[in-house]
XYZ file of C-alpha atoms in Angstrom:
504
model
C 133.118 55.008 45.554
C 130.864 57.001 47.727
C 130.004 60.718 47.078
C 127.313 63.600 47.355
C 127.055 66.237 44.958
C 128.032 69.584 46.565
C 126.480 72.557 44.094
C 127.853 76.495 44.927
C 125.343 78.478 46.185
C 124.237 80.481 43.481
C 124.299 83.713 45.037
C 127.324 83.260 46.323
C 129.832 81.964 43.394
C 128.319 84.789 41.375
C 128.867 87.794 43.874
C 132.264 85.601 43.958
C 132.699 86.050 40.280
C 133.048 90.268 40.764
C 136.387 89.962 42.639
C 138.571 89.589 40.024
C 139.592 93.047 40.104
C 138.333 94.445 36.631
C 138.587 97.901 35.783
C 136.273 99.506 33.388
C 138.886 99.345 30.516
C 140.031 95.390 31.257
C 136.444 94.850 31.677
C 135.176 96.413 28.539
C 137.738 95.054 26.611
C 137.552 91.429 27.892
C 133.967 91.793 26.229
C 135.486 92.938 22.900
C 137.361 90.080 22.998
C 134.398 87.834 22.121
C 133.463 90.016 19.351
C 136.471 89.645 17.494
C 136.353 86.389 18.364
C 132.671 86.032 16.687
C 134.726 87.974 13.685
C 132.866 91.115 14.411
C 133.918 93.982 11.645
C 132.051 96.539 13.576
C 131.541 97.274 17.339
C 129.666 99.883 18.985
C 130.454 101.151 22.638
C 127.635 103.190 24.547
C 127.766 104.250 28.027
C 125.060 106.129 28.982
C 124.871 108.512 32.363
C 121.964 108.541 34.481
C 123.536 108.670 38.175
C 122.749 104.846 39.820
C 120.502 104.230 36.679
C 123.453 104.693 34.112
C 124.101 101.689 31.604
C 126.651 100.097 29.109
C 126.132 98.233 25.848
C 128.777 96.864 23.216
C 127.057 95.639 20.096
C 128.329 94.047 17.696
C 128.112 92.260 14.013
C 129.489 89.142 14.306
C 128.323 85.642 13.452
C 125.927 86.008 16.726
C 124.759 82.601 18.854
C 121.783 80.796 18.643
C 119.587 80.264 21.733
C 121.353 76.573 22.555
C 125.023 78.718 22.270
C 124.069 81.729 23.996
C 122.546 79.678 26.961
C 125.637 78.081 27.459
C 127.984 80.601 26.694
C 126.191 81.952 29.589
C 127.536 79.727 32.197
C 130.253 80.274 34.226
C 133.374 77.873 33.320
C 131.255 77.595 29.374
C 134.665 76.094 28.500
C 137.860 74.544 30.149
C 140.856 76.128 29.696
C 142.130 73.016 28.803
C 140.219 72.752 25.377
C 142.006 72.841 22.658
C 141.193 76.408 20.525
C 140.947 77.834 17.497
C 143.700 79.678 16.416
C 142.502 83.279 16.524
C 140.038 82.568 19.900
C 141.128 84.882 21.974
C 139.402 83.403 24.989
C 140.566 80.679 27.479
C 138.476 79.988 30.916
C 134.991 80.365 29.801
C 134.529 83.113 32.232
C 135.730 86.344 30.614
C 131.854 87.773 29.802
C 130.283 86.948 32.934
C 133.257 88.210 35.136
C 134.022 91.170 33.136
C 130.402 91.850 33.137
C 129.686 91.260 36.379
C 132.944 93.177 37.999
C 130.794 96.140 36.427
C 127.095 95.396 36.886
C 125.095 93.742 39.202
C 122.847 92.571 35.936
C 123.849 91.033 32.626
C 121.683 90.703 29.798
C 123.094 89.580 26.641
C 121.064 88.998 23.274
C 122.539 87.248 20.580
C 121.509 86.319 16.474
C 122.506 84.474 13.893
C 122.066 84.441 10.187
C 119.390 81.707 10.260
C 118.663 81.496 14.288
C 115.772 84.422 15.814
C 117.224 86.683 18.798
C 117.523 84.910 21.869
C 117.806 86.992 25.087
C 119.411 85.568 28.650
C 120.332 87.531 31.786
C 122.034 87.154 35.322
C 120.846 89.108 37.546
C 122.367 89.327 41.403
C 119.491 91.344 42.871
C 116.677 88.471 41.582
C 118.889 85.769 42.461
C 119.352 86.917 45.849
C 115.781 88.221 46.538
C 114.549 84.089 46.005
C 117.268 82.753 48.085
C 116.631 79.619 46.727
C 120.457 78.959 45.455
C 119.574 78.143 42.287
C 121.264 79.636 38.709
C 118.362 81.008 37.506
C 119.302 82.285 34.212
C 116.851 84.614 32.875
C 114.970 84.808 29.631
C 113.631 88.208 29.984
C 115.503 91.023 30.089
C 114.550 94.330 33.149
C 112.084 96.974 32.226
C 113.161 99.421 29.151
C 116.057 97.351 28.163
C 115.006 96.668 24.772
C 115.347 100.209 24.238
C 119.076 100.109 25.524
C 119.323 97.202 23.152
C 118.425 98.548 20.133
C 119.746 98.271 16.872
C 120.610 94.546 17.143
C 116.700 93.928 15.780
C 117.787 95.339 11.972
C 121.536 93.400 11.340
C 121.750 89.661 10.165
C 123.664 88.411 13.108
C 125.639 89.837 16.099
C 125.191 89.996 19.776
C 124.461 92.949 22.378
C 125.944 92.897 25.959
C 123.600 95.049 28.195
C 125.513 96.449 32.006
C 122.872 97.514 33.905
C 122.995 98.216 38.163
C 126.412 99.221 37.751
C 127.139 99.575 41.469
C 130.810 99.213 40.897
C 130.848 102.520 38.791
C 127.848 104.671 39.954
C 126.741 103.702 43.273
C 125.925 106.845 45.652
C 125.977 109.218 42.344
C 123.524 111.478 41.897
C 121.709 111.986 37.875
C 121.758 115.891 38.204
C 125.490 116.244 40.131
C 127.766 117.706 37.133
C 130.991 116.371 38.902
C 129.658 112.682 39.019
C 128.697 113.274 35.513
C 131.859 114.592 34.616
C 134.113 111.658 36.228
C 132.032 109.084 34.577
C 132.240 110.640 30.770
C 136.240 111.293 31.708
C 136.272 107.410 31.764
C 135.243 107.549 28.352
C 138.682 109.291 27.471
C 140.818 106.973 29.100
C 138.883 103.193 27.686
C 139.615 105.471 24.468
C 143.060 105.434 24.613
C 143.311 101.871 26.281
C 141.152 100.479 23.330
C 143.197 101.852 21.155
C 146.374 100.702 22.542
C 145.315 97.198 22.807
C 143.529 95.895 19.923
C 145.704 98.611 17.448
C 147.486 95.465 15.459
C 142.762 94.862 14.777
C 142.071 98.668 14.140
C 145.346 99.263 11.722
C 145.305 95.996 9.937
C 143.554 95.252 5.835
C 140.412 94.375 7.155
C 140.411 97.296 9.698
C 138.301 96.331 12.758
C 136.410 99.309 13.561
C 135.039 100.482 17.078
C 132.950 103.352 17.761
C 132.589 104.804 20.897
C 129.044 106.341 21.827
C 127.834 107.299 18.185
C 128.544 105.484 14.699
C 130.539 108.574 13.170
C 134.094 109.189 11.971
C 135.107 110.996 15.094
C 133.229 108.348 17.232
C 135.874 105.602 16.010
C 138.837 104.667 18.487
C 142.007 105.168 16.703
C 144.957 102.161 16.735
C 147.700 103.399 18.634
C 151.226 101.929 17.574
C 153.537 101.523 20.733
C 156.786 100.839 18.209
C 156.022 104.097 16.426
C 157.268 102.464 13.460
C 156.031 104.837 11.275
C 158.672 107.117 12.005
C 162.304 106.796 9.778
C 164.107 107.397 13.413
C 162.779 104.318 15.030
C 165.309 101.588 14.986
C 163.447 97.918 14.277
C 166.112 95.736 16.087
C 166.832 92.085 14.460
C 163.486 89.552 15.157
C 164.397 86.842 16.965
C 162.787 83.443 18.155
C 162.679 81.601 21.341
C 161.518 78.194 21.025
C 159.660 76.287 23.679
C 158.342 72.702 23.321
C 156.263 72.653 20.310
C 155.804 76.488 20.506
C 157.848 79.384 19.591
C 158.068 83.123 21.256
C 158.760 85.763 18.438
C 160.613 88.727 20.155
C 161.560 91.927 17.980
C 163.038 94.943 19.858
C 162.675 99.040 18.693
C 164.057 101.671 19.910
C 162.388 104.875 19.729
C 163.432 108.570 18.019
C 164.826 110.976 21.007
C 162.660 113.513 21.721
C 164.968 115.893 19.715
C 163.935 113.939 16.702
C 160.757 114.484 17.381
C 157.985 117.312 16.870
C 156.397 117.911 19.947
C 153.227 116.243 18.590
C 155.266 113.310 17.446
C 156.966 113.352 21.164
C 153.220 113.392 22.762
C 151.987 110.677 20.349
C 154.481 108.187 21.157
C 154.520 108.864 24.718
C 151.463 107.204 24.847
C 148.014 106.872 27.254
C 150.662 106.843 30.147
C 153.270 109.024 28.964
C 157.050 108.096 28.191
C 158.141 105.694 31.272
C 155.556 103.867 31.960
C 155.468 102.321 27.947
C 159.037 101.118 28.231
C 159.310 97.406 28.325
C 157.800 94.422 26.979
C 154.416 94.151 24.871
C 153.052 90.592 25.001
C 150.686 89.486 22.465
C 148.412 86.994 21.766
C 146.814 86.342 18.207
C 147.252 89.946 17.607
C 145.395 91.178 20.814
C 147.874 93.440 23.433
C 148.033 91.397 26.834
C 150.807 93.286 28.853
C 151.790 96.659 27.662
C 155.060 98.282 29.114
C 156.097 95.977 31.787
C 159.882 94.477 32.113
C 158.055 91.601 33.747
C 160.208 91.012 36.357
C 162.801 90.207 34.825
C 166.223 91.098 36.391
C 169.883 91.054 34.896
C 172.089 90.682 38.006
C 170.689 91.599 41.405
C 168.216 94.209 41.277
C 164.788 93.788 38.923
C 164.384 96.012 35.913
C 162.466 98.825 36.706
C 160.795 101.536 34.687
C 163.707 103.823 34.200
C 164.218 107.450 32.439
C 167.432 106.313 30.574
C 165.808 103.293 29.301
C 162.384 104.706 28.271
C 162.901 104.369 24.228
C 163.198 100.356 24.893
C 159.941 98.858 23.329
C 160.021 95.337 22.736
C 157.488 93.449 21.094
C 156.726 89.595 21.935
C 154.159 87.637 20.066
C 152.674 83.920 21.712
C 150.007 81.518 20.456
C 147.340 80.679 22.909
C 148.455 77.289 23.632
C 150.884 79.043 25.124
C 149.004 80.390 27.937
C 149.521 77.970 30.908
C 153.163 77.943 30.226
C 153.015 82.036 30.212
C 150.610 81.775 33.282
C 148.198 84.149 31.450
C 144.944 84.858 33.984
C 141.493 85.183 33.584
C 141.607 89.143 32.776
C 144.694 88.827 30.194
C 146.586 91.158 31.848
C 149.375 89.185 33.941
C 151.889 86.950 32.042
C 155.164 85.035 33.336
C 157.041 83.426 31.128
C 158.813 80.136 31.747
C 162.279 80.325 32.989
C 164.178 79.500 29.853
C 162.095 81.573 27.340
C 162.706 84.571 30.404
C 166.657 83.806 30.401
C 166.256 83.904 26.317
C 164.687 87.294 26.704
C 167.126 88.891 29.203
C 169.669 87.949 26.878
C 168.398 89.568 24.017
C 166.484 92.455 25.559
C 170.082 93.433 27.495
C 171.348 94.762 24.418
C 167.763 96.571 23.073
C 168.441 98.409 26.896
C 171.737 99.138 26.221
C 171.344 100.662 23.117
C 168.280 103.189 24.114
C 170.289 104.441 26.675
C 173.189 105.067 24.628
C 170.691 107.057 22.205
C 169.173 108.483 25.211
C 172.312 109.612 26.660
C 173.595 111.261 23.470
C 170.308 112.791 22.686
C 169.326 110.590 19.575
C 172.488 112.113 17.596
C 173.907 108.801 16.672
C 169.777 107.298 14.782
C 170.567 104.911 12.367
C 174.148 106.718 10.957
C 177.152 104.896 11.615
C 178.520 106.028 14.577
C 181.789 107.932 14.508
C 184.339 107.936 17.221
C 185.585 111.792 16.653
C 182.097 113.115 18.941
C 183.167 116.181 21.231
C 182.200 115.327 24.555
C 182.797 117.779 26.985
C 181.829 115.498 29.955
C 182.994 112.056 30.912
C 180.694 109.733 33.124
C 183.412 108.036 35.900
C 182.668 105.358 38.955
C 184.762 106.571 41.832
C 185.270 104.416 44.983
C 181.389 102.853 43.838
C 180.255 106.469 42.991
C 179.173 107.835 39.866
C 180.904 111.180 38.983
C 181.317 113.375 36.582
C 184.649 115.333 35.261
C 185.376 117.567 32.300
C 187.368 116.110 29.798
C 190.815 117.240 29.453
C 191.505 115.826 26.429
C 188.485 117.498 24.671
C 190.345 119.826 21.738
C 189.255 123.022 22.855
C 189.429 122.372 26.665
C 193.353 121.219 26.027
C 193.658 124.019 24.342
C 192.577 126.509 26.931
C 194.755 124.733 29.392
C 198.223 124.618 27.305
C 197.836 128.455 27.123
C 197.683 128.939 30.603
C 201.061 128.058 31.148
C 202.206 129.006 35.013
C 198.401 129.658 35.624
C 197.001 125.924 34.817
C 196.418 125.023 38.443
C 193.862 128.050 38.911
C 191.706 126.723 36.021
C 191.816 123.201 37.560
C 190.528 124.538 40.423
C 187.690 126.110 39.112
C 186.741 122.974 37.308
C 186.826 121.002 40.082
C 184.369 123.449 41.702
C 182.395 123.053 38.800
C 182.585 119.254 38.428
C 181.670 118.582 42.383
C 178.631 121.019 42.107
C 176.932 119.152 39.362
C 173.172 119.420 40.602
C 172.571 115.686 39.156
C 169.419 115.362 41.407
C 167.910 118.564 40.212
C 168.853 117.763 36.498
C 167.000 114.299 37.216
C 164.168 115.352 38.664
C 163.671 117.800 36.596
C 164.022 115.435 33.472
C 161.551 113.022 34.884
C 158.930 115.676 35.541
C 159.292 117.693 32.402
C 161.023 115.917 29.787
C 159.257 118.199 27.280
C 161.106 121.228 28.756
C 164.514 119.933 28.434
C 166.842 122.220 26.185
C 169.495 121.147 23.760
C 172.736 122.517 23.121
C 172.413 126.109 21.861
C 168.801 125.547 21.855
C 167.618 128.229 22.545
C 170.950 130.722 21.462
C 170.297 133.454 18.025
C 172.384 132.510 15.146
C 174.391 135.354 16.401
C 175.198 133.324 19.766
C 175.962 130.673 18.037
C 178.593 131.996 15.718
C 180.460 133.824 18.163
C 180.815 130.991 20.446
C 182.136 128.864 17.707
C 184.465 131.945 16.425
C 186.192 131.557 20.133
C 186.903 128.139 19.740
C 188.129 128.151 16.362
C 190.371 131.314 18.113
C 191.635 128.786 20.766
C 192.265 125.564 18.600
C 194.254 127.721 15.903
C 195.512 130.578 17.449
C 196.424 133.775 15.723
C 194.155 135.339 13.428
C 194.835 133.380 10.014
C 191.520 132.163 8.419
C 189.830 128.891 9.700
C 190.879 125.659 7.433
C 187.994 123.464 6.259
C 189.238 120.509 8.112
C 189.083 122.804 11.394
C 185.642 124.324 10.813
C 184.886 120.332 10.955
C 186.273 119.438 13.705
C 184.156 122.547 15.506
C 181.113 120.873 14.183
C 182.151 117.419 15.264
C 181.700 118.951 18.935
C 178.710 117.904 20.863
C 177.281 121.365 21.106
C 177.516 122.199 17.938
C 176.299 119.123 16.053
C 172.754 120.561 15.461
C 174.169 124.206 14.048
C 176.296 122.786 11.558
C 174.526 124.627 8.650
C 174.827 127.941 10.232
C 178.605 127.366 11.022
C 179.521 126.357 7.487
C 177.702 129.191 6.077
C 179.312 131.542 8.005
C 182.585 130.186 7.631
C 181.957 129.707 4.280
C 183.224 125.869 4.447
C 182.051 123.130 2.246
C-alpha cells in the first residue's frame, strides 16, 4: 500500500493545543491531577505577579519521573485514551499537562525526580519553536533564564515534579508590573482557584490520608480547605437512599441529598453551603471520577417531559451525587478538560427516574420552609394559602377551610360576601413577580413568619385567634392552644405560646 508520512507542523499543532478553552482554575487543576496521580501527599501552588513577566509553579512530592518518563510524558497524545488504566489514574488523552499548560503559558518547563533517578528538566517553548521555523518538536533540555530560582525547592525532596508557566500571555498580556488594578485582578484569581480547588478535589483534602494543597506559602492558612457540596455534616441534610445504575460491565452509583432550608441554617451555615457560586448555581448533579469532582451543579440536560431542567430557585436544595470509574469515560463522553460529561441514554433515563423524586422533595421542603426535615410529616399543617392551576394559570387563593379563616367567616353572618370581596382583592394582587425576584436576588433577606414580631406581637396575635376559634372568654383548652401552634405561622413560636398559655 502506498503512503507518505505527513508530520504537523510543530508550531502549529502546539499553538493548536491552547484552544481548548482552559480557564485558570480547569487549567491548574488539570495539572493537580497528575500529582495525585503520582500519589503526591503535598502540593504547593505559587503564582507570582510581575505584570507580562508573572509566573506559576505547582510542586509537588510524588513518586516524580525519570528522564526516559518525563521525556515522554512530554509529548502530546503520551498515551491513548484507549489504554487500559490504573484504577485511581485520573488521566485519559495524554494531553492534560501540555494543554492545560499551554492554554496558560506560552512556555512549559517541567522538572521531575525520583527516589533513585537525578532531576531531569524538559520544556516547550512556542516563542523558540517559532523563531527556528524549522517545524520540528524541539523539546528542550534547558530551562529560560532565572527559572531555577522559580523552581526551587524540588532540589531538597526525594522525588516529585515541578511544573513551571512562564510567558503567560493568556493571563497577563498588556499588564503593566507597577499598575495596582492589574495586580489586584490577578491575586483576586487566587480567591476564586481557592474555592474551585477546594470544591473539586474535597473527597482528596477531607479523606484519612488528607491530601494537602497550599496555595502561595507552606502555612496553615496557606492550605485550601475541602468544601463538601452535600453538607452532610449537618443533622438537617437528608441523605436520600444510594442507588445503582448498571451499564455493561460498569456500574453508576447515584445518592441524592437534600439540603437544610435556610431557616435551619445560621447565616454562616447558609453562606457555607451556598457555595463558590452561591445557592442556584450548585443544584444538580456532581459527577465523579475516582474521587476527583468532574461536573459540579449541572442537571446535564436532562429533561422530564418537554422542557430541560434548568437551574431553578424551588429546586436549589437538590444535590445529587454520581460516582463513575474511568473506563467509563467514552460511554460518559468525558473531554480532554474533565469538565463536560453525557451520560448514555439508559443510565440518563435511570437518573431522571430517580432524581424526579430527589426534585420533588426539595421543593416540597423549599416550599414549606424546611418545617417538615426529617420528622414525619403530619397532615394537620395550617396553611393559609393554597397553590391552584386555573384555565393553565397558576393562582393563588386563601383557604377557606383554614380553622381560623372559617371561623371569621361563620361570624359574619349577612356580611360574608363583603369579606369575600376583600379577599379576592387580596388574592388577585399577589405581587408573585416581586416576591420572586426578590427571593432570587436576596434569599438571605427573606423573613419568616413572625420573624421579626416581639414576643408581645406574637402573643396577641395568637390570643385573637384562640378568641375566634373558641369564642367567648372561657380559658383556652390544651388541645386548642395546639391546634394554634399547628398553624403555619406559628410553628416556630411554639415555646412562647405554651408558656404563655401555660399549656403542656
Amino acid at each position: 500500500m502506498d503512503f507518505e508520512i505527513s508530520p504537523p507542523s510543530a508550531a502549529a499543532m502546539l499553538e493548536s493545543l491552547r484552544a481548548y478553552g482552559y480557564s485558570l482554575n480547569s487549567a491548574i487543576a488539570d495539572l493537580i491531577d497528575n500529582s495525585i496521580t503520582a500519589k503526591a501527599k503535598n502540593i504547593w501552588i505559587t503564582l507570582r505577579w510581575d505584570g507580562e513577566n508573572s509566573w506559576i509553579t505547582i510542586r509537588d512530592d510524588g513518586t516524580g519521573m525519570s528522564e526516559e518518563k518525563l521525556s515522554k510524558a512530554m509529548v502530546a497524545g503520551s498515551q491513548s485514551p484507549l489504554d487500559q488504566r490504573e484504577e485511581h489514574d485520573l488521566g485519559r488523552f495524554g494531553l492534560g499537562l501540555k494543554t492545560a499548560s499551554l492554554s496558560l503559558a506560552r512556555s512549559l518547563t517541567v522538572a521531575s525526580k525520583t527516589g533513585s533517578t537525578p532531576l531531569a528538566l524538559r520544556r516547550w517553548d512556542l516563542d523558540y519553536i517559532a523563531e527556528q521555523q524549522t517545524n520540528e518538536w524541539r523539546l528542550l533540555k534547558s530551562g529560560r533564564e532565572e527559572s531555577g530560582e522559580k523552581m526551587a525547592g524540588i532540589e531538597n525532596q526525594i522525588s516529585g515534579t515541578v511544573v513551571l508557566l512562564e510567558n503567560l500571555d493568556k493571563l497577563c498580556s498588556g499588564t503593566i508590573a507597577t499598575s495596582p488594578s492589574h495586580r489586584d485582578e490577578f491575586y483576586h484569581q487566587i480567591d476564586s482557584l481557592r474555592d474551585h480547588l477546594g470544591m473539586i478535589f474535597h473527597r482528596f483534602l477531607a479523606s484519612p490520608s488528607k491530601l494537602k494543597v497550599y496555595i502561595n506559602g507552606d502555612t496553615e492558612a496557606q492550605l485550601v480547605k475541602p468544601w463538601d457540596p452535600f453538607f452532610a455534616k449537618h443533622k438537617a441534610t437528608e441523605p436520600k437512599p444510594v442507588f445503582k445504575i448498571p451499564f455493561g460491565k460498569t456500574t453508576t452509583t447515584v445518592q441524592g441529598f437534600i439540603l437544610p432550608h435556610k431557616d435551619m441554617l445560621t447565616q454562616d451555615e447558609y453562606e457555607e453551603a451556598g457555595g463558590p457560586l452561591g445557592w442556584n448555581a450548585h443544584q444538580g448533579f456532581y459527577v465523579y471520577r475516582g474521587d476527583r469532582l468532574l461536573v459540579s451543579g449541572s442537571w446535564l440536560g436532562l429533561r422530564e417531559g418537554v422542557s430541560k431542567w434548568r437551574a431553578e430557585e424551588h429546586y436549589k436544595l437538590a444535590r445529587i451525587r454520581v460516582d463513575i470509574t474511568n473506563e467509563m469515560d467514552s460511554d460518559w463522553k468525558i473531554d480532554v478538560k474533565k469538565s463536560l460529561a453525557n451520560p448514555p441514554q439508559t443510565v440518563a433515563l435511570a437518573l431522571v427516574q430517580y432524581a424526579s423524586q430527589v426534585r420533588k422533595e426539595a421543593r416540597e421542603i423549599f416550599a414549606h420552609r424546611g418545617k417538615y426535615g426529617k420528622r414525619e410529616r403530619r397532615e394537620k399543617v395550617g396553611k393559609v394559602w393554597m397553590a391552584r392551576q386555573t384555565r393553565g394559570q397558576n393562582t393563588y387563593r386563601l383557604d377557606r377551610n383554614h380553622p381560623v379563616i372559617k371561623s371569621f367567616l361563620d361570624r359574619l353572618g349577612g356580611r360574608k360576601s363583603e369579606a369575600e370581596a376583600i379577599f379576592r382583592l387580596i388574592e388577585e394582587t399577589v405581587p408573585v413577580e416581586q416576591i420572586w425576584l426578590d427571593s432570587a436576588e436576596s434569599p438571605e433577606m427573606r423573613s419568616s413568619p413572625f420573624g421579626a414580631a416581639s414576643e408581645n406581637e406574637v402573643i396577641e396575635a395568637a390570643t385573637a385567634y384562640l378568641n375566634l376559634l373558641q369564642g367567648g372568654n372561657s380559658a383556652p383548652t390544651d388541645e386548642l392552644i395546639s391546634e394554634i401552634c399547628d398553624l403555619e405561622c406559628f410553628s416556630d413560636h411554639k415555646e412562647i405560646i405554651y408558656a404563655h398559655f401555660g399549656a403542656r
